[in-house]
mmCIF file of C-alpha atoms in Angstrom:
data_model
loop_
_atom_site.group_PDB
_atom_site.id
_atom_site.type_symbol
_atom_site.label_atom_id
_atom_site.label_comp_id
_atom_site.label_asym_id
_atom_site.label_seq_id
_atom_site.Cartn_x
_atom_site.Cartn_y
_atom_site.Cartn_z
ATOM 1 C CA MET A 291 0.000 0.000 0.000
ATOM 2 C CA GLN A 292 1.363 3.366 -0.989
ATOM 3 C CA ASP A 293 1.144 6.163 1.536
ATOM 4 C CA SER A 294 0.960 9.693 0.337
ATOM 5 C CA GLN A 295 -0.177 13.159 1.209
ATOM 6 C CA PRO A 296 -3.168 14.578 -0.657
ATOM 7 C CA ASN A 297 -2.535 16.471 -3.852
ATOM 8 C CA LYS A 298 -1.291 19.995 -3.415
ATOM 9 C CA ASN A 299 -3.857 21.135 -5.948
ATOM 10 C CA GLU A 300 -6.843 21.416 -3.653
ATOM 11 C CA ASN A 301 -9.333 21.671 -6.511
ATOM 12 C CA GLN A 302 -8.546 18.161 -7.695
ATOM 13 C CA VAL A 303 -9.450 14.699 -6.468
ATOM 14 C CA THR A 304 -6.951 12.979 -4.169
ATOM 15 C CA LYS A 305 -5.849 9.957 -6.197
ATOM 16 C CA ASP A 306 -3.234 8.467 -3.860
ATOM 17 C CA ASP A 307 -3.921 5.855 -1.200
ATOM 18 C CA CYS A 308 -3.618 7.798 2.061
ATOM 19 C CA PHE A 309 -5.246 5.284 4.408
ATOM 20 C CA ALA A 310 -2.145 4.243 6.346
ATOM 21 C CA ALA A 311 -0.838 7.810 6.460
ATOM 22 C CA ALA A 312 -4.194 9.005 7.805
ATOM 23 C CA LEU A 313 -4.073 6.395 10.558
ATOM 24 C CA ARG A 314 -0.691 7.814 11.568
ATOM 25 C CA GLY A 315 -2.112 11.337 11.610
ATOM 26 C CA GLU A 316 -0.017 12.509 8.666
ATOM 27 C CA VAL A 317 -2.825 13.639 6.348
ATOM 28 C CA PRO A 318 -4.030 17.230 6.806
ATOM 29 C CA LEU A 319 -7.659 18.302 6.667
ATOM 30 C CA ARG A 320 -8.373 21.919 5.780
ATOM 31 C CA VAL A 321 -11.753 23.504 6.404
ATOM 32 C CA GLY A 322 -11.613 25.873 3.442
ATOM 33 C CA ASP A 323 -10.493 23.155 1.041
ATOM 34 C CA VAL A 324 -13.309 20.796 2.047
ATOM 35 C CA ILE A 325 -16.021 23.460 1.838
ATOM 36 C CA GLN A 326 -14.802 24.848 -1.496
ATOM 37 C CA ARG A 327 -14.340 21.445 -3.106
ATOM 38 C CA SER A 328 -17.741 20.260 -1.849
ATOM 39 C CA TRP A 329 -19.467 23.277 -3.357
ATOM 40 C CA ASP A 330 -17.559 23.000 -6.633
ATOM 41 C CA ILE A 331 -18.770 19.435 -7.228
ATOM 42 C CA THR A 332 -22.364 19.901 -6.069
ATOM 43 C CA LEU A 333 -24.019 21.078 -9.280
ATOM 44 C CA ARG A 334 -22.731 18.304 -11.522
ATOM 45 C CA ALA A 335 -24.325 15.533 -9.423
ATOM 46 C CA LEU A 336 -27.299 17.549 -8.198
ATOM 47 C CA PRO A 337 -30.113 15.693 -10.059
ATOM 48 C CA ILE A 338 -29.269 12.189 -8.868
ATOM 49 C CA MET A 339 -28.494 13.353 -5.335
ATOM 50 C CA LEU A 340 -31.844 15.139 -5.168
ATOM 51 C CA VAL A 341 -33.529 11.911 -6.277
ATOM 52 C CA ALA A 342 -31.746 10.010 -3.499
ATOM 53 C CA LEU A 343 -32.631 12.678 -0.930
ATOM 54 C CA ALA A 344 -36.263 12.664 -2.059
ATOM 55 C CA LEU A 345 -36.289 8.888 -1.655
ATOM 56 C CA MET A 346 -34.921 9.326 1.870
ATOM 57 C CA LEU A 347 -37.626 11.842 2.752
ATOM 58 C CA VAL A 348 -40.425 9.661 1.388
ATOM 59 C CA VAL A 349 -39.209 6.567 3.221
ATOM 60 C CA ASN A 350 -38.721 8.568 6.416
ATOM 61 C CA TYR A 351 -42.269 9.938 6.164
ATOM 62 C CA VAL A 352 -43.781 6.501 5.545
ATOM 63 C CA ILE A 353 -41.851 4.920 8.409
ATOM 64 C CA GLY A 354 -42.832 7.794 10.674
ATOM 65 C CA GLU A 355 -46.509 7.313 9.877
ATOM 66 C CA ILE A 356 -46.359 3.549 10.386
ATOM 67 C CA THR A 357 -44.478 3.727 13.682
ATOM 68 C CA ALA A 358 -46.801 6.479 14.920
ATOM 69 C CA VAL A 359 -49.719 4.090 14.475
ATOM 70 C CA GLN A 360 -47.980 1.015 15.867
ATOM 71 C CA PHE A 361 -46.263 2.832 18.750
ATOM 72 C CA PRO A 362 -48.418 5.885 19.524
ATOM 73 C CA VAL A 363 -46.986 8.629 21.698
ATOM 74 C CA ASP A 364 -49.148 11.016 23.690
ATOM 75 C CA GLU A 365 -47.497 14.436 23.729
ATOM 76 C CA ASN A 366 -48.874 15.178 27.183
ATOM 77 C CA ASN A 367 -47.861 11.824 28.669
ATOM 78 C CA PRO A 368 -45.311 10.202 26.355
ATOM 79 C CA ASN A 369 -44.637 6.498 26.588
ATOM 80 C CA LEU A 370 -40.844 6.270 26.653
ATOM 81 C CA ALA A 371 -40.876 2.695 25.376
ATOM 82 C CA ASN A 372 -42.883 3.715 22.315
ATOM 83 C CA VAL A 373 -40.608 6.701 21.747
ATOM 84 C CA ALA A 374 -37.622 4.357 21.865
ATOM 85 C CA TRP A 375 -39.230 1.933 19.403
ATOM 86 C CA GLN A 376 -40.092 4.729 16.977
ATOM 87 C CA THR A 377 -36.533 6.028 17.137
ATOM 88 C CA LEU A 378 -34.925 2.602 16.806
ATOM 89 C CA ILE A 379 -37.045 1.482 13.858
ATOM 90 C CA GLY A 380 -36.545 4.773 12.052
ATOM 91 C CA MET A 381 -32.797 4.636 12.659
ATOM 92 C CA VAL A 382 -32.433 1.066 11.386
ATOM 93 C CA ILE A 383 -34.502 1.567 8.247
ATOM 94 C CA MET A 384 -33.073 4.967 7.330
ATOM 95 C CA ALA A 385 -29.401 4.043 7.826
ATOM 96 C CA PRO A 386 -28.985 2.367 4.388
ATOM 97 C CA PHE A 387 -30.669 5.300 2.642
ATOM 98 C CA ASN A 388 -28.325 7.696 4.410
ATOM 99 C CA ALA A 389 -25.427 5.490 3.306
ATOM 100 C CA LEU A 390 -26.703 5.658 -0.267
ATOM 101 C CA VAL A 391 -26.402 9.438 -0.411
ATOM 102 C CA GLN A 392 -23.002 9.248 1.275
ATOM 103 C CA TRP A 393 -21.853 6.806 -1.409
ATOM 104 C CA LEU A 394 -23.004 9.159 -4.149
ATOM 105 C CA GLY A 395 -21.052 11.929 -2.423
ATOM 106 C CA ILE A 396 -17.935 9.747 -2.286
ATOM 107 C CA LEU A 397 -18.156 8.956 -5.994
ATOM 108 C CA ASN A 398 -18.764 12.601 -6.814
ATOM 109 C CA ALA A 399 -15.727 13.628 -4.754
ATOM 110 C CA ARG A 400 -13.673 11.199 -6.858
ATOM 111 C CA ASP A 401 -14.817 12.888 -10.067
ATOM 112 C CA VAL A 402 -16.927 9.826 -10.864
ATOM 113 C CA LYS A 403 -20.355 10.520 -12.304
ATOM 114 C CA PRO A 404 -22.857 8.836 -9.935
ATOM 115 C CA SER A 405 -25.574 6.752 -11.536
ATOM 116 C CA PHE A 406 -28.550 4.670 -10.478
ATOM 117 C CA ALA A 407 -26.307 1.621 -10.873
ATOM 118 C CA ASN A 408 -24.580 2.738 -7.675
ATOM 119 C CA PHE A 409 -27.733 2.468 -5.556
ATOM 120 C CA SER A 410 -27.513 -1.293 -5.103
ATOM 121 C CA HIS A 411 -23.967 -1.126 -3.748
ATOM 122 C CA ALA A 412 -25.053 0.963 -0.764
ATOM 123 C CA PHE A 413 -28.020 -1.283 -0.011
ATOM 124 C CA ARG A 414 -25.861 -4.422 -0.131
ATOM 125 C CA SER A 415 -23.900 -2.996 2.794
ATOM 126 C CA ALA A 416 -27.066 -2.344 4.824
ATOM 127 C CA PRO A 417 -26.274 -4.786 7.685
ATOM 128 C CA GLN A 418 -22.874 -3.202 8.312
ATOM 129 C CA VAL A 419 -24.262 0.321 8.007
ATOM 130 C CA ILE A 420 -27.022 -0.479 10.481
ATOM 131 C CA GLY A 421 -24.437 -2.033 12.789
ATOM 132 C CA ILE A 422 -22.414 1.182 12.824
ATOM 133 C CA GLN A 423 -25.506 3.226 13.639
ATOM 134 C CA VAL A 424 -26.472 0.833 16.428
ATOM 135 C CA VAL A 425 -22.986 0.960 17.966
ATOM 136 C CA MET A 426 -22.982 4.756 17.984
ATOM 137 C CA THR A 427 -26.483 4.904 19.454
ATOM 138 C CA VAL A 428 -25.611 2.411 22.188
ATOM 139 C CA LEU A 429 -22.475 4.379 23.092
ATOM 140 C CA ILE A 430 -24.490 7.585 23.369
ATOM 141 C CA MET A 431 -27.122 5.852 25.501
ATOM 142 C CA VAL A 432 -24.523 4.311 27.816
ATOM 143 C CA ALA A 433 -22.709 7.622 28.216
ATOM 144 C CA SER A 434 -26.005 9.420 28.855
ATOM 145 C CA THR A 435 -26.953 6.887 31.515
ATOM 146 C CA VAL A 436 -23.613 7.292 33.273
ATOM 147 C CA PHE A 437 -23.870 11.086 33.167
ATOM 148 C CA PHE A 438 -27.419 10.936 34.518
ATOM 149 C CA LEU A 439 -26.405 8.702 37.417
ATOM 150 C CA ILE A 440 -23.581 11.088 38.314
ATOM 151 C CA PHE A 441 -25.133 14.504 37.698
ATOM 152 C CA GLY A 442 -28.870 13.836 37.557
ATOM 153 C CA PHE A 443 -31.017 15.778 35.104
ATOM 154 C CA SER A 444 -29.021 18.998 35.170
ATOM 155 C CA SER A 445 -27.371 21.458 32.832
ATOM 156 C CA VAL A 446 -24.081 19.601 33.285
ATOM 157 C CA PHE A 447 -25.788 16.363 32.251
ATOM 158 C CA LEU A 448 -27.266 17.958 29.123
ATOM 159 C CA ALA A 449 -23.971 19.591 28.170
ATOM 160 C CA LEU A 450 -22.045 16.335 28.523
ATOM 161 C CA VAL A 451 -24.614 14.427 26.470
ATOM 162 C CA VAL A 452 -24.459 17.020 23.684
ATOM 163 C CA VAL A 453 -20.649 17.047 23.651
ATOM 164 C CA THR A 454 -20.452 13.245 23.679
ATOM 165 C CA ALA A 455 -23.021 12.858 20.907
ATOM 166 C CA ALA A 456 -21.280 15.508 18.793
ATOM 167 C CA TYR A 457 -17.878 13.875 19.273
ATOM 168 C CA LEU A 458 -19.191 10.440 18.320
ATOM 169 C CA GLN A 459 -21.024 11.814 15.286
ATOM 170 C CA LEU A 460 -17.870 13.537 14.063
ATOM 171 C CA SER A 461 -15.450 10.720 14.852
ATOM 172 C CA PHE A 462 -17.715 8.093 13.213
ATOM 173 C CA THR A 463 -17.971 10.091 9.964
ATOM 174 C CA LEU A 464 -15.641 7.817 7.990
ATOM 175 C CA ALA A 465 -17.026 4.525 9.321
ATOM 176 C CA VAL A 466 -19.803 4.095 6.753
ATOM 177 C CA PRO A 467 -17.608 5.238 3.829
ATOM 178 C CA LEU A 468 -14.923 2.740 4.882
ATOM 179 C CA VAL A 469 -17.503 -0.046 4.806
ATOM 180 C CA LEU A 470 -18.852 1.044 1.434
ATOM 181 C CA ASP A 471 -15.507 1.682 -0.222
ATOM 182 C CA ARG A 472 -12.986 -0.601 1.478
ATOM 183 C CA GLY A 473 -15.325 -3.350 2.630
ATOM 184 C CA LEU A 474 -14.121 -3.109 6.233
ATOM 185 C CA ARG A 475 -15.978 -4.896 8.988
ATOM 186 C CA VAL A 476 -18.021 -2.790 11.371
ATOM 187 C CA GLN A 477 -15.540 -2.799 14.248
ATOM 188 C CA ARG A 478 -12.557 -2.084 11.996
ATOM 189 C CA ALA A 479 -14.369 0.721 10.187
ATOM 190 C CA ILE A 480 -15.364 2.358 13.466
ATOM 191 C CA LEU A 481 -11.892 2.004 14.962
ATOM 192 C CA ALA A 482 -10.204 3.391 11.852
ATOM 193 C CA SER A 483 -12.621 6.318 11.636
ATOM 194 C CA VAL A 484 -12.134 7.237 15.290
ATOM 195 C CA MET A 485 -8.344 6.893 15.056
ATOM 196 C CA ILE A 486 -8.159 9.102 11.968
ATOM 197 C CA LEU A 487 -10.654 11.797 12.884
ATOM 198 C CA SER A 488 -9.747 12.097 16.555
ATOM 199 C CA LYS A 489 -6.528 13.643 15.263
ATOM 200 C CA ARG A 490 -8.533 16.081 13.128
ATOM 201 C CA ILE A 491 -11.509 16.678 15.407
ATOM 202 C CA PHE A 492 -11.160 20.473 15.464
ATOM 203 C CA ALA A 493 -11.003 20.619 11.675
ATOM 204 C CA MET A 494 -14.114 18.422 11.551
ATOM 205 C CA LEU A 495 -15.842 20.708 14.030
ATOM 206 C CA GLY A 496 -14.905 23.731 11.942
ATOM 207 C CA ILE A 497 -16.236 22.128 8.767
ATOM 208 C CA TYR A 498 -19.615 21.366 10.288
ATOM 209 C CA ILE A 499 -19.914 24.747 11.980
ATOM 210 C CA VAL A 500 -19.412 26.363 8.575
ATOM 211 C CA MET A 501 -21.933 23.954 7.042
ATOM 212 C CA PHE A 502 -24.459 24.817 9.750
ATOM 213 C CA PHE A 503 -24.300 28.491 8.804
ATOM 214 C CA ILE A 504 -24.448 27.654 5.095
ATOM 215 C CA LEU A 505 -27.568 25.545 5.648
ATOM 216 C CA PHE A 506 -29.126 28.202 7.866
ATOM 217 C CA ILE A 507 -28.541 31.005 5.368
ATOM 218 C CA SER A 508 -29.660 28.874 2.421
ATOM 219 C CA ALA A 509 -32.931 28.069 4.201
ATOM 220 C CA LEU A 510 -33.906 31.724 4.612
ATOM 221 C CA PRO A 511 -35.246 32.383 1.077
ATOM 222 C CA LEU A 512 -38.248 30.025 1.265
ATOM 223 C CA LEU A 513 -35.949 27.018 1.819
ATOM 224 C CA LEU A 514 -35.019 27.101 -1.871
ATOM 225 C CA GLY A 515 -31.306 27.192 -1.168
ATOM 226 C CA LEU A 516 -31.536 23.803 0.530
ATOM 227 C CA ILE A 517 -31.940 22.261 -2.920
ATOM 228 C CA PHE A 518 -28.219 22.911 -3.311
ATOM 229 C CA THR A 519 -26.887 22.836 0.235
ATOM 230 C CA LEU A 520 -28.472 19.575 1.415
ATOM 231 C CA PRO A 521 -26.703 17.589 -1.329
ATOM 232 C CA MET A 522 -23.593 19.592 -0.492
ATOM 233 C CA THR A 523 -23.588 18.178 3.053
ATOM 234 C CA PHE A 524 -23.159 14.678 1.644
ATOM 235 C CA ASN A 525 -20.509 15.892 -0.766
ATOM 236 C CA VAL A 526 -18.702 17.200 2.315
ATOM 237 C CA ILE A 527 -18.531 13.647 3.659
ATOM 238 C CA GLY A 528 -17.275 12.443 0.290
ATOM 239 C CA VAL A 529 -14.586 15.119 0.135
ATOM 240 C CA ILE A 530 -13.460 14.481 3.716
ATOM 241 C CA TYR A 531 -13.197 10.783 2.896
ATOM 242 C CA ASN A 532 -11.313 11.416 -0.330
ATOM 243 C CA ARG A 533 -8.918 13.868 1.304
ATOM 244 C CA MET A 534 -8.178 11.602 4.263
ATOM 245 C CA ILE A 535 -8.295 8.153 2.634
ATOM 246 C CA GLY A 536 -7.771 8.738 -1.087
ATOM 247 C CA LEU A 537 -8.238 5.934 -3.609
ATOM 248 C CA PRO A 538 -7.395 2.268 -2.983
ATOM 249 C CA SER A 539 -4.024 1.540 -4.564
ATOM 250 C CA SER A 540 -5.069 -2.019 -5.431
ATOM 251 C CA GLU A 541 -8.165 -0.996 -7.390
ATOM 252 C CA GLN A 542 -9.008 1.017 -10.437
ATOM 253 C CA PRO A 543 -10.066 4.580 -9.580
ATOM 254 C CA LEU A 544 -13.566 4.042 -10.985
ATOM 255 C CA PRO A 545 -14.647 0.622 -9.706
ATOM 256 C CA LEU A 546 -18.410 1.025 -9.747
ATOM 257 C CA ALA A 547 -19.465 3.842 -12.020
ATOM 258 C CA THR A 548 -18.201 5.455 -15.163
ATOM 259 C CA ASP A 549 -19.530 8.195 -17.351
ATOM 260 C CA ASP A 550 -20.892 5.718 -19.896
ATOM 261 C CA GLN A 551 -23.168 3.961 -17.409
ATOM 262 C CA GLY A 552 -26.009 6.299 -18.056
ATOM 263 C CA GLY A 553 -25.611 8.468 -14.988
ATOM 264 C CA VAL A 554 -27.998 11.300 -14.367
#
């Protein structure tokens, strides 16, 4: 495996295999580079990413309606068990659809034209993707329980839960892409993601703070800007993955989709 730093030309795809170097903390991650690159590649894959996002929204709505009937929750006296079931079922079913849009973002960040042929690849990895989501959720629940036992329901408890959840969300960012792209097992993908991004956690925080403001501003004019910025958030994941991991040295750069596959 060849280790290398990302290309100096920040407007281009990182073509080297940087996985081992990233594990050693040798690969930089720049906020401005990620945001600029993510925006630059958004328009070219916008139609197919909007289709995938629309599919996510429809499935999420249907699942929400079904779980609301099967596990009703009274707003005045909520049943915590039913709330938990609604959340768990929604999380499990939506995880592969979230992975689908991430995969499209990864391909787009590689300068590969995403196509509908790529949809099946994400769904084939559904068990591993769900496993990653379950692990993260369990860790958050365990940490929350410990904080509650120590601090009770207080401002300190809430702050610690928010910080822990944010850290896990950021440090798990590469886990699903590593499963989709490198075929890693759940535990290896999680461990690699945490090892790599823990060394770049402040850059990750900066990226998502900037994205929060971009999403907020884009939502102001009748939410129309979200047509562009929601797909951009998944391109951000793709660019982060490409910058930190690069392309597998043992594979062709375009293993699953090429421009002649009839991409949208």
